[in-house]
Amino acid sequence: MWNKVFTFVCLALVFSPQCLVGSDMFGTFTYRGKVVDADTLQPIQGAVVVAEWYKCWPGIGAGELCDFSMAKEALTDANGEWSITGPEGTWVPSTFRAILGFIVRWTRPPIFMIYKPGYFLYGKYGQGSRNGFRAIPYEDKERGVAGIALERSATMLEELYGLDIDFNNEVPFISADDPVKRLRSMDFTFKYSKNVQKIPLRKLNYPWCQYWVLGLKKTATEKEWRKEQLTSGNVSEWEHLPLLRKVIGEEIKNPIQFD
């Protein structure tokens, strides 16, 4: 009996490449975005964008367990833009792959971290987009809805005017034709009114495969800057990130001066 089971598993792995690799080999994707100053909207050049992928397998009982798989990084150009190509990944593996998860692991979509000395850190070790924003394209062709989801920190001026947003459930939505094109051109207001339309967070296609814009807020004091500063001691995948190591090294040699 066990010989038959083993034979079935082997044949499944050979003749089902989707089961074997899912998005790992064939499902590569080029992630793109732009990093700007949250206040001036000017592009930020030289920010390090890090994408990390994790391999996962079923946990004992419920849930899943994951280990670091790979990392890629890029520097933003003069326009603040960047691109990284890697596995598209999946949050929910096929039933067949989940059953074989102890043999064939699946790759999750990437986790992003963005670091620029003098700005609040975004992502893995930071506080989201503290005092900044994320602008994400959204389109639902069946409902005829297209626009840009604009997430801001709870301390932004627009929200102090009385806009109440539960970021765990919904995000503000600004209607726009061809949202990716509008995002690339920055041709729309990064402010929203009190009666702004909202969409459920679950409807967004994370991790924003088409194109997304991140607004980083500058650190105002030396204390804030040092709190956001990365070192070899607080980056777990340090050896895989030469660009990040270089930027941090230059930051140590030439620390930012505050009045």
Coordinates of C-alpha atoms in Angstrom, one line a residue:
M1 CA 0.0 0.0 0.0
W2 CA 2.7 2.5 1.0
N3 CA 4.5 1.7 -2.3
K4 CA 1.4 2.8 -4.2
V5 CA 1.1 6.0 -2.2
F6 CA 4.8 6.8 -2.8
T7 CA 4.4 6.1 -6.5
F8 CA 1.3 8.4 -6.7
V9 CA 3.2 11.2 -5.0
C10 CA 6.1 10.9 -7.3
L11 CA 3.9 10.9 -10.4
A12 CA 2.0 13.9 -9.1
L13 CA 5.2 15.8 -8.6
V14 CA 6.5 15.0 -12.1
F15 CA 3.3 15.7 -14.0
S16 CA 2.0 18.6 -11.9
P17 CA 4.5 21.5 -12.2
Q18 CA 1.9 23.9 -10.7
C19 CA 1.8 21.7 -7.6
L20 CA 5.6 21.4 -7.5
V21 CA 6.5 25.1 -8.0
G22 CA 3.3 27.1 -8.0
S23 CA 4.5 30.6 -8.5
D24 CA 8.0 29.8 -7.5
M25 CA 9.6 29.1 -10.9
F26 CA 7.1 30.0 -13.6
G27 CA 5.2 32.7 -11.7
T28 CA 7.8 35.4 -11.6
F29 CA 6.8 39.0 -11.6
T30 CA 8.4 42.4 -11.7
Y31 CA 7.3 44.5 -8.8
R32 CA 7.5 48.3 -9.4
G33 CA 7.0 51.4 -7.3
K34 CA 8.0 54.9 -6.5
V35 CA 9.3 56.5 -3.2
V36 CA 8.6 60.2 -2.6
D37 CA 8.9 62.7 0.3
A38 CA 5.5 62.6 2.1
D39 CA 5.4 66.4 2.4
T40 CA 6.9 67.7 -0.8
L41 CA 6.0 64.7 -3.1
Q42 CA 9.5 65.0 -4.6
P43 CA 11.2 61.7 -5.6
I44 CA 13.7 60.2 -3.1
Q45 CA 16.8 58.9 -4.8
G46 CA 19.0 56.3 -3.3
A47 CA 16.5 54.6 -1.0
V48 CA 17.0 50.9 -0.6
V49 CA 14.0 48.7 -1.5
V50 CA 14.3 45.2 -0.1
A51 CA 12.0 42.3 -1.0
E52 CA 12.1 39.1 1.0
W53 CA 10.4 35.8 0.2
Y54 CA 9.6 33.1 2.7
K55 CA 9.0 29.3 2.0
C56 CA 6.1 27.9 4.0
W57 CA 4.6 24.6 5.0
P58 CA 1.6 23.4 7.0
G59 CA 2.0 23.9 10.8
I60 CA 1.1 21.2 13.3
G61 CA -2.6 21.6 14.1
A62 CA -3.4 24.9 12.2
G63 CA -1.7 27.7 10.4
E64 CA 1.7 27.5 8.7
L65 CA 5.4 27.8 9.4
C66 CA 7.8 29.8 7.3
D67 CA 11.5 30.1 6.8
F68 CA 13.5 32.8 4.9
S69 CA 14.0 31.8 1.3
M70 CA 15.6 34.7 -0.6
A71 CA 16.0 38.5 -0.8
K72 CA 16.5 41.0 -3.6
E73 CA 17.1 44.7 -3.3
A74 CA 17.3 47.8 -5.5
L75 CA 18.0 51.5 -5.2
T76 CA 15.5 54.1 -6.3
D77 CA 16.6 56.2 -9.3
A78 CA 16.5 60.0 -9.8
N79 CA 12.7 59.7 -10.3
G80 CA 12.3 57.7 -7.0
E81 CA 11.4 54.6 -9.0
W82 CA 12.5 51.0 -8.5
S83 CA 11.8 47.5 -9.8
I84 CA 12.5 44.0 -8.5
T85 CA 11.8 40.7 -10.3
G86 CA 11.1 37.6 -8.3
P87 CA 8.5 35.0 -7.4
E88 CA 4.9 36.2 -7.4
G89 CA 4.1 33.7 -4.6
T90 CA 0.8 32.8 -3.1
W91 CA -0.9 33.4 0.3
V92 CA -3.3 30.4 -0.2
P93 CA -1.7 27.4 -1.8
S94 CA -3.8 24.8 -3.7
T95 CA -5.3 22.0 -1.7
F96 CA -3.0 19.5 -3.3
R97 CA 0.1 21.6 -2.5
A98 CA -1.1 22.1 1.0
I99 CA -1.4 18.3 1.5
L100 CA 2.1 17.8 0.2
G101 CA 3.4 20.9 2.1
F102 CA 5.8 18.8 4.2
I103 CA 7.5 17.7 1.0
V104 CA 7.0 20.6 -1.4
R105 CA 6.9 24.0 0.3
W106 CA 5.2 27.1 -1.3
T107 CA 6.5 30.6 -1.5
R108 CA 4.7 33.6 -0.1
P109 CA 4.5 36.9 -1.8
P110 CA 7.3 39.2 -0.9
I111 CA 7.6 41.4 2.2
F112 CA 8.9 44.9 1.4
M113 CA 11.2 47.1 3.5
I114 CA 12.3 50.6 2.3
Y115 CA 15.1 52.4 4.0
K116 CA 16.5 55.9 3.4
P117 CA 18.7 57.6 6.0
G118 CA 16.9 60.6 7.5
Y119 CA 13.4 59.2 6.9
F120 CA 11.1 56.9 8.9
L121 CA 11.7 53.3 8.0
Y122 CA 9.0 51.5 6.1
G123 CA 8.2 47.8 6.4
K124 CA 9.7 44.9 8.3
Y125 CA 11.4 46.7 11.2
G126 CA 9.5 50.0 11.0
Q127 CA 6.1 51.4 11.9
G128 CA 4.4 51.0 8.6
S129 CA 4.3 54.4 6.8
R130 CA 4.3 56.4 10.0
N131 CA 3.2 60.0 9.2
G132 CA 3.5 59.1 5.5
F133 CA 1.2 57.3 3.0
R134 CA 0.8 54.5 0.6
A135 CA -1.0 55.0 -2.8
I136 CA -2.1 51.7 -4.4
P137 CA -3.9 51.1 -7.7
Y138 CA -7.3 49.4 -7.6
E139 CA -9.6 48.3 -10.4
D140 CA -12.7 46.2 -10.4
K141 CA -13.8 45.8 -14.0
E142 CA -16.9 43.8 -13.2
R143 CA -18.2 46.7 -11.0
G144 CA -16.8 49.4 -13.2
V145 CA -14.7 50.8 -10.4
A146 CA -11.2 52.1 -10.8
G147 CA -9.0 54.4 -8.7
I148 CA -6.3 54.8 -6.1
A149 CA -6.5 53.5 -2.5
L150 CA -4.7 56.1 -0.3
E151 CA -3.6 55.0 3.1
R152 CA -2.3 57.6 5.5
S153 CA -1.1 57.6 9.1
A154 CA -3.6 58.5 11.7
T155 CA -1.8 61.7 12.5
M156 CA -2.1 63.3 9.1
L157 CA -3.8 66.6 8.9
E158 CA -6.7 65.3 6.8
E159 CA -7.7 62.9 9.5
L160 CA -7.4 65.5 12.2
Y161 CA -10.2 67.3 10.4
G162 CA -12.5 64.4 11.5
L163 CA -12.0 61.6 9.0
D164 CA -12.4 58.4 10.9
I165 CA -10.8 55.4 9.2
D166 CA -10.5 51.8 10.5
F167 CA -7.3 50.7 8.7
N168 CA -8.0 47.1 9.7
N169 CA -11.2 47.0 7.6
E170 CA -11.3 49.8 5.0
V171 CA -9.1 52.3 3.3
P172 CA -9.9 55.7 1.5
F173 CA -10.5 55.4 -2.2
I174 CA -10.1 58.1 -4.8
S175 CA -11.7 57.5 -8.2
A176 CA -9.4 57.7 -11.2
D177 CA -9.4 56.4 -14.7
D178 CA -6.3 54.2 -15.4
P179 CA -5.0 54.3 -11.8
V180 CA -1.6 53.0 -12.6
K181 CA -1.0 55.7 -15.2
R182 CA -2.3 58.3 -12.8
L183 CA 0.0 57.0 -10.1
R184 CA 3.1 57.1 -12.4
S185 CA 2.3 60.7 -13.4
M186 CA 1.5 61.7 -9.8
D187 CA -1.4 63.5 -11.5
F188 CA -3.9 63.5 -8.7
T189 CA -4.4 64.9 -5.2
F190 CA -2.8 63.1 -2.3
K191 CA -5.5 64.5 0.0
Y192 CA -9.0 63.3 0.5
S193 CA -12.2 64.9 1.9
K194 CA -14.3 64.0 4.9
N195 CA -16.8 62.1 2.7
V196 CA -14.2 60.1 0.9
Q197 CA -15.3 56.7 -0.6
K198 CA -13.8 53.6 1.1
I199 CA -13.1 50.1 -0.1
P200 CA -12.5 47.0 2.0
L201 CA -8.8 46.3 2.6
R202 CA -9.3 42.7 1.5
K203 CA -10.1 43.9 -2.1
L204 CA -6.7 45.3 -2.6
N205 CA -4.3 43.1 -4.5
Y206 CA -1.4 43.0 -2.1
P207 CA 1.6 43.3 -2.5
W208 CA 0.4 45.8 -5.1
C209 CA 1.8 44.0 -8.1
Q210 CA 1.2 46.7 -10.7
Y211 CA 2.8 49.8 -9.2
W212 CA 2.6 51.6 -5.9
V213 CA 3.8 54.9 -4.4
L214 CA 5.2 55.2 -0.9
G215 CA 5.5 58.6 0.8
L216 CA 8.2 58.7 3.5
K217 CA 8.2 61.2 6.3
K218 CA 11.5 62.9 7.3
T219 CA 12.8 62.4 10.9
A220 CA 12.7 65.7 12.6
T221 CA 15.2 65.1 15.5
E222 CA 18.3 63.2 16.1
K223 CA 16.4 61.0 18.5
E224 CA 13.9 60.0 15.8
W225 CA 16.7 59.4 13.3
R226 CA 18.7 57.1 15.6
K227 CA 15.5 55.2 16.5
E228 CA 14.9 54.4 12.8
Q229 CA 18.6 53.7 12.0
L230 CA 19.4 50.2 10.9
T231 CA 22.5 48.3 11.9
S232 CA 24.0 44.8 11.4
G233 CA 22.5 43.9 14.8
N234 CA 18.9 44.5 13.9
V235 CA 18.6 43.2 10.4
S236 CA 18.2 39.4 10.4
E237 CA 19.1 38.9 6.7
W238 CA 22.1 41.2 6.8
E239 CA 24.5 39.0 4.7
H240 CA 22.0 38.9 1.8
L241 CA 21.7 42.7 1.4
P242 CA 24.9 44.3 0.1
L243 CA 23.1 47.5 -1.1
L244 CA 21.6 48.0 2.3
R245 CA 24.9 47.3 4.0
K246 CA 26.6 50.0 1.8
V247 CA 24.0 52.6 2.5
I248 CA 24.1 52.0 6.3
G249 CA 27.9 52.1 6.2
E250 CA 27.8 55.5 4.5
E251 CA 25.3 56.7 7.0
I252 CA 27.6 55.7 9.9
K253 CA 30.6 57.5 8.3
N254 CA 28.5 60.6 7.5
P255 CA 25.8 60.9 10.2
I256 CA 22.9 63.3 9.5
Q257 CA 23.2 66.6 11.2
F258 CA 20.3 68.3 13.0
D259 CA 20.0 71.9 14.2

